[in-house]
């Protein structure tokens, strides 16, 4: 029968939601929890690093990281993540999802701990070792993107697959939340134990020597949640789709999934062997079948992350305007960590976490395409609504409205393309290229993140050279930057039309692999006359 799937894969597609699904979500999700904690916790401690290592005697303001050092400390993990997504995405298709999965987790754990142990005789040496370990931490985090998405998609049933993959990604929200909460706890404990005056009262005494432990502990704790799931990652069997469709071992796939699903499954080894490895990533056939799909997934993730990571543009202005973060000179070093952590926690609670879980609830109801269109549409609307009357929003009476608009922008990023751009690449490509294509899509996103986080940091500087932040050249201003970001979101909406809807369809139906399986099985059954 044309298009008929292997029985082991069909069993996974129609399986009722059961305990092993939730186990897979927790195992893969804790990786993402760690990813988010590790990537976002650096923003909690950069101000403290400036106070400790770049204090200037006699300055009216606390020390801050120079622009180039700040960019390196904040951005090096993103560069590592981009490299890791490409490398481990490719490796996941070559060696198998399970083998590579443990490697990425150990790399994340080791580099989280090593980041907190960054040493040196000078500020430059400490920052250099921190950046070195943050790069390799990012490299491990990068591998988690394609592997977690691919593993979850290949384990899930087709009815609730979108929700399961989105739930793994939604653990990011809890990771950001945990970072903020832990930052508040550790800073409160240190502030109570080691009393210090505000910077404006006593610049030297405002940064107690023990403050050097605070940022190190915050960075090192990122290893804990990943370690808790390491044993279970090693115990997970290889996904049936990799075993059957890439390793060509339907018998092993049926055996593994019989244990997981607790049913007897026919092996059908004759349908996968011998298998021709048909088209590769750089073939004309891939370009014909999936070229536009890959363009769609890479471009939408790239454009989304430009907008998503540009939030740093006006986050500090918003927090300062509504009193969440007072002037730095009115606090000591540890209190500043607390106020930044509190602001991050409130934003996560108000917009980040709800947006992720609304996606989980609705993705298999209204579909990936609709959620991505809705998300990009409202991000465009709110960016323009912030941009054109920007002067209006900067007035003291209108600041609460500005915060509401800001929160809604990022609610619709998370109930929208931030989740769907992660889900879709794990569903629409063939098993032998699935991890690679997801890695390419994710790396494209991280390139956008680097542009959003750092390109716009320079671009958004005031057009008046006298009003720019210390060390930065003049830019186009925040208003014009917001207009550019609105256009970026509009382009994301348009490129979404290149991405197919995968709701309710099997992975093999989306990739065309069930047709390949039947064609190859038919070819292998043909009798060839002997000359």
PDB file of C-alpha atoms in Angstrom, residues 6 31 50 162 173 258 309 365 436 440 520:
ATOM      1  CA  UNK A   6       6.494   0.913   9.383  1.00  0.00           C
ATOM      2  CA  UNK A  31      18.271  20.372  29.415  1.00  0.00           C
ATOM      3  CA  UNK A  50      31.822  45.897  36.541  1.00  0.00           C
ATOM      4  CA  UNK A 162       3.420  19.794  18.888  1.00  0.00           C
ATOM      5  CA  UNK A 173      10.652  29.982  30.847  1.00  0.00           C
ATOM      6  CA  UNK A 258       7.984  -2.820  22.546  1.00  0.00           C
ATOM      7  CA  UNK A 309      17.090  39.450  21.739  1.00  0.00           C
ATOM      8  CA  UNK A 365      -5.613  22.808  18.255  1.00  0.00           C
ATOM      9  CA  UNK A 436      21.143  18.657  10.964  1.00  0.00           C
ATOM     10  CA  UNK A 440      20.988  24.863  10.795  1.00  0.00           C
ATOM     11  CA  UNK A 520      12.759   0.584  -1.594  1.00  0.00           C
TER      12      UNK A 520
END
